[in-house]
Coordinates of C-alpha atoms in Angstrom, one line a residue:
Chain A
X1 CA 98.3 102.2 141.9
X2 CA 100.9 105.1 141.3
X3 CA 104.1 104.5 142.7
X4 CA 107.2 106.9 142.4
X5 CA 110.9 106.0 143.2
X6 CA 113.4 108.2 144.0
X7 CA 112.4 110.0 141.3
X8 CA 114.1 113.1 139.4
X9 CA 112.6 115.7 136.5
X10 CA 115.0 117.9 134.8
X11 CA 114.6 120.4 132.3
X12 CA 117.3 121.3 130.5
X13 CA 118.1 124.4 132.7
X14 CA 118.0 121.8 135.7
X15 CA 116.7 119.8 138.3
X16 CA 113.2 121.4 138.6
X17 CA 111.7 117.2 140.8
X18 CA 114.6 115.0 142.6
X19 CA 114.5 112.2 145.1
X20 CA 110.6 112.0 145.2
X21 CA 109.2 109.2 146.5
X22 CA 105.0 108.9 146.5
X23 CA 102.3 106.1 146.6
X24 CA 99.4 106.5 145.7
X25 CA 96.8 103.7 147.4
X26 CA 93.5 102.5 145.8
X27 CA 90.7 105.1 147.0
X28 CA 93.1 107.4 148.4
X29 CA 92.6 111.1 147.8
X30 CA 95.8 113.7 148.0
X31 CA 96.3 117.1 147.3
X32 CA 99.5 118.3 146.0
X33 CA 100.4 121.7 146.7
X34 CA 103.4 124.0 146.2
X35 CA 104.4 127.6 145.0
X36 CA 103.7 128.3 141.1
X37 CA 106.2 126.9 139.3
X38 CA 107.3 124.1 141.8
X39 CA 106.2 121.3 139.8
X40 CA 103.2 120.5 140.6
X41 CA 102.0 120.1 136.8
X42 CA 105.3 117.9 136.3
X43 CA 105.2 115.6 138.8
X44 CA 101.1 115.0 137.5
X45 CA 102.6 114.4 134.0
X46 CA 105.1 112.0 135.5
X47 CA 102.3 110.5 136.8
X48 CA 99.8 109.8 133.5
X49 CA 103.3 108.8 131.3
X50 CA 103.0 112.2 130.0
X51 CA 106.6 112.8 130.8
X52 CA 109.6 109.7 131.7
X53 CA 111.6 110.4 134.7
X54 CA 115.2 111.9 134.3
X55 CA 115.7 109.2 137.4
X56 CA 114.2 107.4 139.3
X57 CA 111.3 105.0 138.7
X58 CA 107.3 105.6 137.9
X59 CA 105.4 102.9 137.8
X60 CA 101.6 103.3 136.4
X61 CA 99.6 100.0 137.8
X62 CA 102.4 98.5 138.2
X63 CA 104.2 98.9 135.1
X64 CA 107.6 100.8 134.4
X65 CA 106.5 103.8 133.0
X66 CA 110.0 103.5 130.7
X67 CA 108.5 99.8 129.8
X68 CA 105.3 101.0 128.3
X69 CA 105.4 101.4 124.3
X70 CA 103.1 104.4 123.2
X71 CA 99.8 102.9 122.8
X72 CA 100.5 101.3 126.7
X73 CA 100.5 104.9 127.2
X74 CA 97.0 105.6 125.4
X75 CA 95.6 102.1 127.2
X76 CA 96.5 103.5 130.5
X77 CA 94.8 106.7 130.4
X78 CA 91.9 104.9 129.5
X79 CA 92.0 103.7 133.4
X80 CA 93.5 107.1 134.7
X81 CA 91.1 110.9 134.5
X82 CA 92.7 113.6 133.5
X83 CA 91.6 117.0 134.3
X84 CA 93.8 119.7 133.2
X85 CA 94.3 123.3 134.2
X86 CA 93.3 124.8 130.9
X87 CA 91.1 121.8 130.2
X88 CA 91.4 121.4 126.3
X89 CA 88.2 120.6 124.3
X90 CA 87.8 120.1 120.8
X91 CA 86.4 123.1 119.9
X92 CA 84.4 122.4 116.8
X93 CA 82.6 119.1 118.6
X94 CA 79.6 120.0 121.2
X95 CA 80.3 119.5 124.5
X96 CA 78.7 116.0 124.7
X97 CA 80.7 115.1 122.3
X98 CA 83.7 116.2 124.1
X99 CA 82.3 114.6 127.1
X100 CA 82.1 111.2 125.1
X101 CA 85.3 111.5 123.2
X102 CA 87.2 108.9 125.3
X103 CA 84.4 106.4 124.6
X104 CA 85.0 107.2 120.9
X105 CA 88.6 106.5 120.7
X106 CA 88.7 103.4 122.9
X107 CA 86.2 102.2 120.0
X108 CA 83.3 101.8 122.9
X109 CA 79.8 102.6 121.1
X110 CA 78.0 106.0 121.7
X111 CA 74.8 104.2 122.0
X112 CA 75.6 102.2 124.9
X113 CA 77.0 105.4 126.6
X114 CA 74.0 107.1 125.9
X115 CA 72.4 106.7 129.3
X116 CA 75.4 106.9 131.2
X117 CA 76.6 110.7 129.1
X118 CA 73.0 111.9 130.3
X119 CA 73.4 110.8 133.7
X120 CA 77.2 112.0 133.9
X121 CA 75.6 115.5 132.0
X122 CA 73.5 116.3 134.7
X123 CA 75.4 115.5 137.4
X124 CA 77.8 117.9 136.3
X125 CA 75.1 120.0 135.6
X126 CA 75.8 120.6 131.8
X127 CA 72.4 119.1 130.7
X128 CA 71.0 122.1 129.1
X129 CA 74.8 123.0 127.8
X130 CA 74.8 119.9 126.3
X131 CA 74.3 121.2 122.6
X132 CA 77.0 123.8 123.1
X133 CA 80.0 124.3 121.7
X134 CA 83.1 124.3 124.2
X135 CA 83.8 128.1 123.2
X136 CA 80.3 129.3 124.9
X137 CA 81.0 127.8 128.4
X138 CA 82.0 130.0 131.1
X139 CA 85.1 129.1 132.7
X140 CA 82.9 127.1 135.8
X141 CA 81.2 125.2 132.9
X142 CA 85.2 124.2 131.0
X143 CA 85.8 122.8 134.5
X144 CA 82.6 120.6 135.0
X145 CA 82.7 119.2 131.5
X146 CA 86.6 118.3 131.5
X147 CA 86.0 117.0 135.0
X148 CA 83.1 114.7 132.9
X149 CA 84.8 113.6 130.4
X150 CA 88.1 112.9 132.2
X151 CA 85.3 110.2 134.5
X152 CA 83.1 109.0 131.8
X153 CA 86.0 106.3 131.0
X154 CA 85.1 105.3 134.9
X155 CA 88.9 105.4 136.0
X156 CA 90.8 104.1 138.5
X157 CA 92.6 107.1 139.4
X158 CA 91.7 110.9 138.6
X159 CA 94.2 113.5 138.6
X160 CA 93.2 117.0 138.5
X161 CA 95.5 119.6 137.8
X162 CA 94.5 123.1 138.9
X163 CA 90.6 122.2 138.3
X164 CA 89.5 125.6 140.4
X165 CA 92.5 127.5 138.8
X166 CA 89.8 129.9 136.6
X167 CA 86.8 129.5 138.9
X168 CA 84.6 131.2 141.6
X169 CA 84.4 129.8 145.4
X170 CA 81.0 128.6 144.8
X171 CA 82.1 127.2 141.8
X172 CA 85.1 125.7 143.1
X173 CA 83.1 123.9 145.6
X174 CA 80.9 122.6 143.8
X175 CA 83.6 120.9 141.6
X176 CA 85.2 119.7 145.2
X177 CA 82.0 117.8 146.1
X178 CA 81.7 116.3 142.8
X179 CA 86.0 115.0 143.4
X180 CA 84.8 113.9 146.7
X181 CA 81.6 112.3 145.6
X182 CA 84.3 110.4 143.6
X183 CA 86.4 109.3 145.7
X184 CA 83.9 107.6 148.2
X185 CA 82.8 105.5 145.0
X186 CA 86.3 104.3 145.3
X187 CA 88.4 106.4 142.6
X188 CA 91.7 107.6 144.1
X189 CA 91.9 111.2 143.6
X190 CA 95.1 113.6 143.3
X191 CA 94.6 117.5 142.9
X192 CA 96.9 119.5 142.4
X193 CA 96.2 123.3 143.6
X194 CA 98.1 126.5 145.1
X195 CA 94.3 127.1 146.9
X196 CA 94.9 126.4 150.6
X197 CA 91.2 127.7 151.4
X198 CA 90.2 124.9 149.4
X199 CA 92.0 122.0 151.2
X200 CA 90.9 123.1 154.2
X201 CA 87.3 123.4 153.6
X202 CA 87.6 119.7 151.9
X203 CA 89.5 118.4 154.7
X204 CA 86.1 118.5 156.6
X205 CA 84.4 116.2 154.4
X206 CA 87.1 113.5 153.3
X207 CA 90.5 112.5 154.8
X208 CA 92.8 113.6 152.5
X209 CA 96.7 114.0 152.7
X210 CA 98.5 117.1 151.5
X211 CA 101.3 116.9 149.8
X212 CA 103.7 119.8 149.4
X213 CA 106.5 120.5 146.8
X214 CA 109.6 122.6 148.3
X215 CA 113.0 122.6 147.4
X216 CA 112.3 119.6 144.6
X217 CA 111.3 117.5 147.7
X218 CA 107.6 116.2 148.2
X219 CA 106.9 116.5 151.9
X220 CA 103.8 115.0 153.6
X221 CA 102.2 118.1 154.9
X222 CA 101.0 117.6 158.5
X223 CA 97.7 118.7 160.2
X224 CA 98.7 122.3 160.6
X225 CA 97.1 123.2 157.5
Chain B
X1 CA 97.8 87.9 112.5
X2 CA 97.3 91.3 110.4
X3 CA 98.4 91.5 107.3
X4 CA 98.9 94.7 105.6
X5 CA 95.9 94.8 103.4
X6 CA 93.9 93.9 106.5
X7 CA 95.9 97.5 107.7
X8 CA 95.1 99.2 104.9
X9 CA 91.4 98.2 105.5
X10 CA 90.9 99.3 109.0
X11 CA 92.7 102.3 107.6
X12 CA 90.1 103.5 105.4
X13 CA 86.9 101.9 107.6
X14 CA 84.3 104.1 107.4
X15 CA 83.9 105.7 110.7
X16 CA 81.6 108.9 110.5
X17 CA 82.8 109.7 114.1
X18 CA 86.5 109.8 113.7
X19 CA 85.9 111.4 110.4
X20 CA 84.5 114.3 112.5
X21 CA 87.1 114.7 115.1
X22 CA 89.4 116.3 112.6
X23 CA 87.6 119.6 111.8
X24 CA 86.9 120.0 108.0
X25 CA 89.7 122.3 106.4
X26 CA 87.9 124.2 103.5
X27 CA 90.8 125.5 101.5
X28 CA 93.3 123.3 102.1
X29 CA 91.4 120.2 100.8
X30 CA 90.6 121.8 98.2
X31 CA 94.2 122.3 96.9
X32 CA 94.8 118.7 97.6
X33 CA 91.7 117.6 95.5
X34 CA 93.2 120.1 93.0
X35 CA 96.6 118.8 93.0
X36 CA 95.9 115.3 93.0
X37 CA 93.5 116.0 89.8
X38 CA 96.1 118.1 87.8
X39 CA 98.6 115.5 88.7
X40 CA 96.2 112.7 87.6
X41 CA 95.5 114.7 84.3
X42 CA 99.1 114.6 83.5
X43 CA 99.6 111.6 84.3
X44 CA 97.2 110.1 81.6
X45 CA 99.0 112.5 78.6
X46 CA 102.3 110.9 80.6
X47 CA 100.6 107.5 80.3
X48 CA 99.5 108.3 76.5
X49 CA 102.9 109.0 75.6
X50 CA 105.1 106.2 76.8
X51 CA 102.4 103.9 75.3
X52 CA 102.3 105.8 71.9
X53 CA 105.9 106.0 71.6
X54 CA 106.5 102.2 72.7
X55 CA 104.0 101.5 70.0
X56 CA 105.8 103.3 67.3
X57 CA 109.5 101.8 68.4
X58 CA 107.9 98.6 68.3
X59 CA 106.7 99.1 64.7
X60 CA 109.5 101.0 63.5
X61 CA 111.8 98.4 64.4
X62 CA 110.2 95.5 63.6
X63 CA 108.4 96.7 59.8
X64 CA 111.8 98.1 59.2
X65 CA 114.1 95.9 60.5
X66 CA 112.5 93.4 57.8
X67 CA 112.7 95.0 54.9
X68 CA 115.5 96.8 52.4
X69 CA 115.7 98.4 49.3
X70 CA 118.0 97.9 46.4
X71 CA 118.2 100.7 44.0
X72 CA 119.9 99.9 40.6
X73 CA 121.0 103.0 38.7
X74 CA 121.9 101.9 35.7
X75 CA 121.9 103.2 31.9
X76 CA 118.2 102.6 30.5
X77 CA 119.3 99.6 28.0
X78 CA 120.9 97.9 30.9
X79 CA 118.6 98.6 33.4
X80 CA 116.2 95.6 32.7
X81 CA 119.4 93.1 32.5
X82 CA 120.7 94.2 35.7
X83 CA 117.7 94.5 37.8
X84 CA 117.5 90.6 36.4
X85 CA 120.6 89.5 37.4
X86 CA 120.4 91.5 40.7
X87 CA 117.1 89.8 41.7
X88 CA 118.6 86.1 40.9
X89 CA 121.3 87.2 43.5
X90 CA 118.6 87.9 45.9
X91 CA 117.0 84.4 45.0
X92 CA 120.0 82.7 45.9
X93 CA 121.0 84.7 49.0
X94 CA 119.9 83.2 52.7
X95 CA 117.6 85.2 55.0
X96 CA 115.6 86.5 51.9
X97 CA 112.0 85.8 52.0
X98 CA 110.6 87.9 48.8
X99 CA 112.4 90.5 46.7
X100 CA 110.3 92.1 43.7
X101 CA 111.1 94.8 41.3
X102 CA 108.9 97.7 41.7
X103 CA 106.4 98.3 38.1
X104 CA 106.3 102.1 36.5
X105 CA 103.4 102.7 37.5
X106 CA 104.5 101.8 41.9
X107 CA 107.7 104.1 41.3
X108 CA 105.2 106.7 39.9
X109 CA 103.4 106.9 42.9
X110 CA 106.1 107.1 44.9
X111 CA 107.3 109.7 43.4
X112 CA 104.1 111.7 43.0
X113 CA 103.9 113.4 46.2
X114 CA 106.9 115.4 45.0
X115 CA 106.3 115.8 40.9
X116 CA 102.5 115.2 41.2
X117 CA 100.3 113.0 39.0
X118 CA 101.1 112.4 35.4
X119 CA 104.7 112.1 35.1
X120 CA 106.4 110.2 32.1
X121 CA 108.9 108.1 34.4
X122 CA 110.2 106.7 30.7
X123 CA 111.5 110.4 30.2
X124 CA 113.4 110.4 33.5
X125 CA 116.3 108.0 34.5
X126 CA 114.5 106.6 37.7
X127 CA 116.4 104.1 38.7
X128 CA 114.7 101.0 39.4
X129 CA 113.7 99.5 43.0
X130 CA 113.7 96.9 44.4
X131 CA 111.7 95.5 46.9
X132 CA 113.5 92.5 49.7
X133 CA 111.5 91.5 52.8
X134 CA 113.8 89.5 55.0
X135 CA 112.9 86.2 56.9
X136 CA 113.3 86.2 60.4
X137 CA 116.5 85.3 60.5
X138 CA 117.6 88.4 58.6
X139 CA 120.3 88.8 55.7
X140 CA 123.7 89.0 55.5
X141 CA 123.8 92.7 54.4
X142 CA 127.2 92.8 54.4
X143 CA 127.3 89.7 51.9
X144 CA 124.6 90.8 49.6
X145 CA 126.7 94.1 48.9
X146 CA 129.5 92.7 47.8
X147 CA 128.1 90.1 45.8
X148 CA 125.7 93.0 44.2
X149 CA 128.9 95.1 43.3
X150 CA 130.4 92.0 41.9
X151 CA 127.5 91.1 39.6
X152 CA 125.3 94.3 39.3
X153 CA 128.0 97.5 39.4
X154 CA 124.6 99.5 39.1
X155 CA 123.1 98.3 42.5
X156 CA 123.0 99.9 45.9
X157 CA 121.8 98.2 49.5
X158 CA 119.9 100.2 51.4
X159 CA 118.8 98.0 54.4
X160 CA 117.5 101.5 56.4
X161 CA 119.4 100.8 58.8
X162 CA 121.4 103.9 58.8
X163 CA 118.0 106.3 59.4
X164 CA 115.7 103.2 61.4
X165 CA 118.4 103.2 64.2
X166 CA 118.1 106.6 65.6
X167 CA 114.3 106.7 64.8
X168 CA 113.8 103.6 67.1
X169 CA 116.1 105.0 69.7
X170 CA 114.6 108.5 70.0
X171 CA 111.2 106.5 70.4
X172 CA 112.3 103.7 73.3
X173 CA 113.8 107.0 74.8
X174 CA 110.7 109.2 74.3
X175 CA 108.8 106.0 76.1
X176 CA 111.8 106.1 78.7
X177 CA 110.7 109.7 79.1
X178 CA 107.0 109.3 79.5
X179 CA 107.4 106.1 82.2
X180 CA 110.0 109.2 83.8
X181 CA 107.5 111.4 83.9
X182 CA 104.9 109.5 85.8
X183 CA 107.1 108.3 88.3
X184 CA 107.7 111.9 89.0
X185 CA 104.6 112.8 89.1
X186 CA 103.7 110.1 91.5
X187 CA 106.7 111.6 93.9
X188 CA 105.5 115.2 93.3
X189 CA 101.7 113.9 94.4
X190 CA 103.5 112.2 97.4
X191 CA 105.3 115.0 98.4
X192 CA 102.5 117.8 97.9
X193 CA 100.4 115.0 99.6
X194 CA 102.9 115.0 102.4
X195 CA 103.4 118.9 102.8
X196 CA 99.5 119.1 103.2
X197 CA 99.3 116.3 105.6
X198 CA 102.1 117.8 108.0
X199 CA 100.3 121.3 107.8
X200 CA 97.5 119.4 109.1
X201 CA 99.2 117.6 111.1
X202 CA 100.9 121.0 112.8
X203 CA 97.4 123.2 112.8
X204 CA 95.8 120.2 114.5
X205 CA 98.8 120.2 117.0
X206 CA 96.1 121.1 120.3
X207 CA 93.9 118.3 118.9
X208 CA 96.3 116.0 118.4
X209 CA 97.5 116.9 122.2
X210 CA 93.4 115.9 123.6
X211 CA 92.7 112.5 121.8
X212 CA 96.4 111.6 122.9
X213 CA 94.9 112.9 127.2
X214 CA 91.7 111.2 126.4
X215 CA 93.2 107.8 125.7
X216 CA 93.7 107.7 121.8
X217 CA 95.8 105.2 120.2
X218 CA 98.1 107.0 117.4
X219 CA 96.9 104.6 114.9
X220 CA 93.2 106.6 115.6
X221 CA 94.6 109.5 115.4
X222 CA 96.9 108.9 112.3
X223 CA 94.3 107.3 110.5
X224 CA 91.8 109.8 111.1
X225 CA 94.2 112.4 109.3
X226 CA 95.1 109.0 106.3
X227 CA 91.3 108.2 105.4
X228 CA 91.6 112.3 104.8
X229 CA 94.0 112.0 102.3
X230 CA 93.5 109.3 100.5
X231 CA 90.0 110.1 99.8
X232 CA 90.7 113.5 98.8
X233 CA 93.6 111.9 96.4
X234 CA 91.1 109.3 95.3
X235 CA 88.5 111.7 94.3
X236 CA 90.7 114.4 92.9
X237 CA 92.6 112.1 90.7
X238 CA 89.4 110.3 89.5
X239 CA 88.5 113.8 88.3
X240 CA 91.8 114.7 86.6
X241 CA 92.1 111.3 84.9
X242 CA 88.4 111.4 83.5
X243 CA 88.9 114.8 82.2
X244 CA 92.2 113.5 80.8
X245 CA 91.2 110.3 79.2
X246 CA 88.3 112.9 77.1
X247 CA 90.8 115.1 76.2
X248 CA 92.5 112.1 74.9
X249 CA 89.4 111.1 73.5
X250 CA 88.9 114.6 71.5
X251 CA 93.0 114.4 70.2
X252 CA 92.6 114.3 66.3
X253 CA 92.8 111.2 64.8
X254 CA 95.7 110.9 61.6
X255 CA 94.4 109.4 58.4
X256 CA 96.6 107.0 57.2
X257 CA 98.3 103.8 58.9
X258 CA 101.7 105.7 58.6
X259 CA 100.3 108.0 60.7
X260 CA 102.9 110.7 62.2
X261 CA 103.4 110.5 65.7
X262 CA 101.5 113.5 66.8
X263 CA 98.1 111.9 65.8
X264 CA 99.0 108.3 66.9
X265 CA 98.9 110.0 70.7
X266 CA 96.6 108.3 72.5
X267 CA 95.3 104.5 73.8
X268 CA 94.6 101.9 71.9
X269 CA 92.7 98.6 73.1
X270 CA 92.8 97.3 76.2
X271 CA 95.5 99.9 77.1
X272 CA 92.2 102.6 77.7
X273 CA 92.1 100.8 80.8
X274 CA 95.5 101.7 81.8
X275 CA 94.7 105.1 83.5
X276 CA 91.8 103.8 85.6
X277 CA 94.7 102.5 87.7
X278 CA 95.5 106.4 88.0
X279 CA 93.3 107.1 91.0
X280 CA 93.7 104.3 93.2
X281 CA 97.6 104.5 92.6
X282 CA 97.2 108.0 93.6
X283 CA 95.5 107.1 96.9
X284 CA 98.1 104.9 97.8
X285 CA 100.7 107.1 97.6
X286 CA 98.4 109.9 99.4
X287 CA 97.8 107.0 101.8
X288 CA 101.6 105.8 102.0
X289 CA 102.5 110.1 102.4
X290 CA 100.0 110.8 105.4
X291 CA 100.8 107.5 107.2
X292 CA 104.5 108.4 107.4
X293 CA 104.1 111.9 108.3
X294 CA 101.5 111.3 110.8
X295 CA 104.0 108.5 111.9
X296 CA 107.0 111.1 112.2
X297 CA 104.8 113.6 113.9
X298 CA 102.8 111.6 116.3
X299 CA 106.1 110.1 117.3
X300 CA 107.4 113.7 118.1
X301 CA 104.6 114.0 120.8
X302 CA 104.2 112.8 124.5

């Protein structure tokens, strides 16, 4: 689904990702973890064709990420979720119509989403926010509704960068169960977070792989967590 | 297979939705509705003044180029005899179509504007005029002079050529200018058209960054900022050329058919239709300017 190769990031003041290899299987779900500044957020970029590999190979479904022209790019995150840590709305649209944006701009008609944006609404639990506009949620609410609209597209693969960065434990937990609710349906799942409270308490409920970035190397963290 | 006006169609699609992603910029649109309506405004006194001015070189050059004067200034008792002799030159001469001796009383209202009504021409020594309309062809003018100063010592050719020359020049120029002038006012309107569409471009940076996560093609994107523009150019210019084509309307009107040039400003004919091309021109170019910034910019971006 995601595949990296030997894969290197550099900034211009250096190497910051090198030799990383990573698969990501259908209906897999992974947590990447690391100290700030490590790369977590990079190495998720690499893997949505945000950002092209200094080396290396990414390929996205199968596809060279250096293959794909820009509107490849836009078609694939059609089929890949993408929360991000400060999850960016539009702020003068309501929130269900930053939930539905990605049906708007794949040209899919509001109408026949209709159903589905009230059912995705309350299972986040943003029903009665639904009127609001993105600047009146609280930072639990930002979460939920980034985590909807990144799913309303129905995706094959959800990354979630930080998604419990700006939230409470309950909160956090909450947004856990609705990843892991995800993931049985059959979405792979990657999450990247610094929050080793919160891999343990999910390891309980799903089988999920930890990652870790040190030293520019991604090392499959063992049960010891 | 899409062709560009099919393009230019999806472009400008109706789509209430993506017309509501971008958020409505007050100010700014204003000034582009205002610039694209001063710009259309002076475009049509632009428009007026090539076409005015290609009128009158037209005129100038062909009235003028047809026609000449002969002026005999001769003693009264030999006037008669040599304005004879001078016009049976003229009936022999090729390229002549008509030559007639002005009367008394023609000369005398020539000559009234500047000694007023009533003047005894027999007390003056006017000389006589003469009046030669060339065929098509034209005349030898050359030819005709020195057979004139052989014949009729008294006569001299004026074929207005010496003062219809820079008179026909300075007009094709002043038409040169006008046609000048709206081509840099379509630039001006493309680059102001331009400047605007990058400052939206750069304050809707964040935006631009979500439609690009959710999925959005930049063509959706772009366009959303291009049917914008060219609305806004399309309205604004509509308004500037309809309040230019009244002033144009209002210009006063000269009396006589040799009017000056001031009061011959303006559209005559079918030629009033000329500046309803104005406005959609003007959303072209808004629509050419927005699609190559957004192009440029949206490139710049992951």
């Amino acid at each position: 689904m995601i595949e990296l190769e030997n894969v290197a990031y550099s900034y211009s003041g250096g190497e910051l990702l090198s030799d990383i290899s990573l698969k990501l299987a259908p209906g897999s779900f992974h947590f990447l973890t690391g100290p700030s500044g490590s790369g977590k957020t990079t190495l998720m970029k690499l893997c949505y064709g945000a950002l092209l590999p200094t080396a290396g190979h990414v390929r996205l479904f199968d596809t060279d990420v250096r293959a794909l022209t820009r509107d490849d790019v836009a078609q694939l995150r059609r089929r890949v979720g993408v929360v991000h840590q400060d999850c960016q709305f539009l702020d003068h649209l309501s929130v269900s119509e930053n939930i539905a944006l990605p049906l708007h701009v794949s040209g899919r008609s509001s109408e026949a989403a209709g159903e589905d944006l009230g059912d995705l609404l309350h299972w986040v639990g943003l029903t009665e926010r639904a009127n609001a506009l993105p600047a009146e949620l609280s930072g639990g609410e930002r979460q939920r509704a980034a985590l909807a609209r990144a799913v309303i597209m129905s995706p094959d693969v959800i990354l979630a960068d930080e998604p419990t960065g700006n939230v409470d434990w309950e909160m956090s937990q909450r947004l856990l169960r609705l990843l892991i609710e995800l993931n049985r349906m059959g979405k792979t799942v990657l999450i990247a977070t610094h929050d080793l409270s919160l891999i343990r308490a999910t390891k309980a409920h799903v089988q999920a792989r930890v990652l870790r970035i040190a030293n520019r190397r991604i090392q499959l963290a063992g049960a010891d967590l | 297979m899409r062709g560009p006006l099919d393009k230019i169609r999806r472009a400008l699609k109706f789509d209430a939705q993506a017309d509501r992603v971008v958020p409505p910029s007050g100010f700014t649109a204003q000034l582009t509705l205002f610039a694209a309506g001063a710009m259309a405004f002076l475009a049509v006194f632009a428009l007026a003044l090539s076409l005015a001015s290609g009128r009158l070189a037209e005129r100038w050059g062909e009235e003028l180029a047809r026609s000449a004067t002969i002026r005999i200034a001769a003693p009264s008792d030999q006037r008669q005899a040599q304005t004879d002799a001078a016009l049976r030159i003229l009936e022999t001469t090729r390229g002549i179509a008509q030559a007639r001796a002005l009367s008394d009383e023609e000369q005398a209202a020539l000559l009234a504007p500047w000694f007023g009504e009533g003047l005894e021409l027999a007390a003056l020594p006017v000389p006589r005029l003469i009046e030669v309309i060339e065929t098509s062809e034209g005349m030898d003018a050359a030819g005709l002079r020195l057979r004139l100063a052989a014949e009729v010592p008294g006569a001299v050719l004026d074929d207005h050529s010496r003062w219809r020359a820079p008179l026909v020049k300075a007009a094709s120029r002043l038409r040169l200018l006008g046609w000048a002038a709206i081509f840099l006012i379509a630039a001006v309107t493309a680059a102001m058209v331009t400047l605007a569409a990058n400052a939206a471009l750069a304050a809707n940076a964040q935006l631009i960054a979500v439609l690009r996560l959710v999925g959005a093609k930049d063509d959706y994107i772009a366009h959303a900022f291009i049917r914008r523009f060219t609305l806004r150019a399309l309205f604004g210019a509509a308004a500037g050329m309809a309040l230019g084509m009244i002033a144009v309307v209002f210009l006063p009107r000269g009396g006589d058919e040799a009017a000056s040039f001031l009061t011959g400003l303006g559209f005559q004919g079918s030629h009033w239709l000329l500046p309803l091309l104005i406005p959609p021109l003007a959303a072209a170019v808004a629509f050419g300017a927005t699609r190559m910034a957004a192009k440029r910019t949206l490139e710049g971006l992951s």
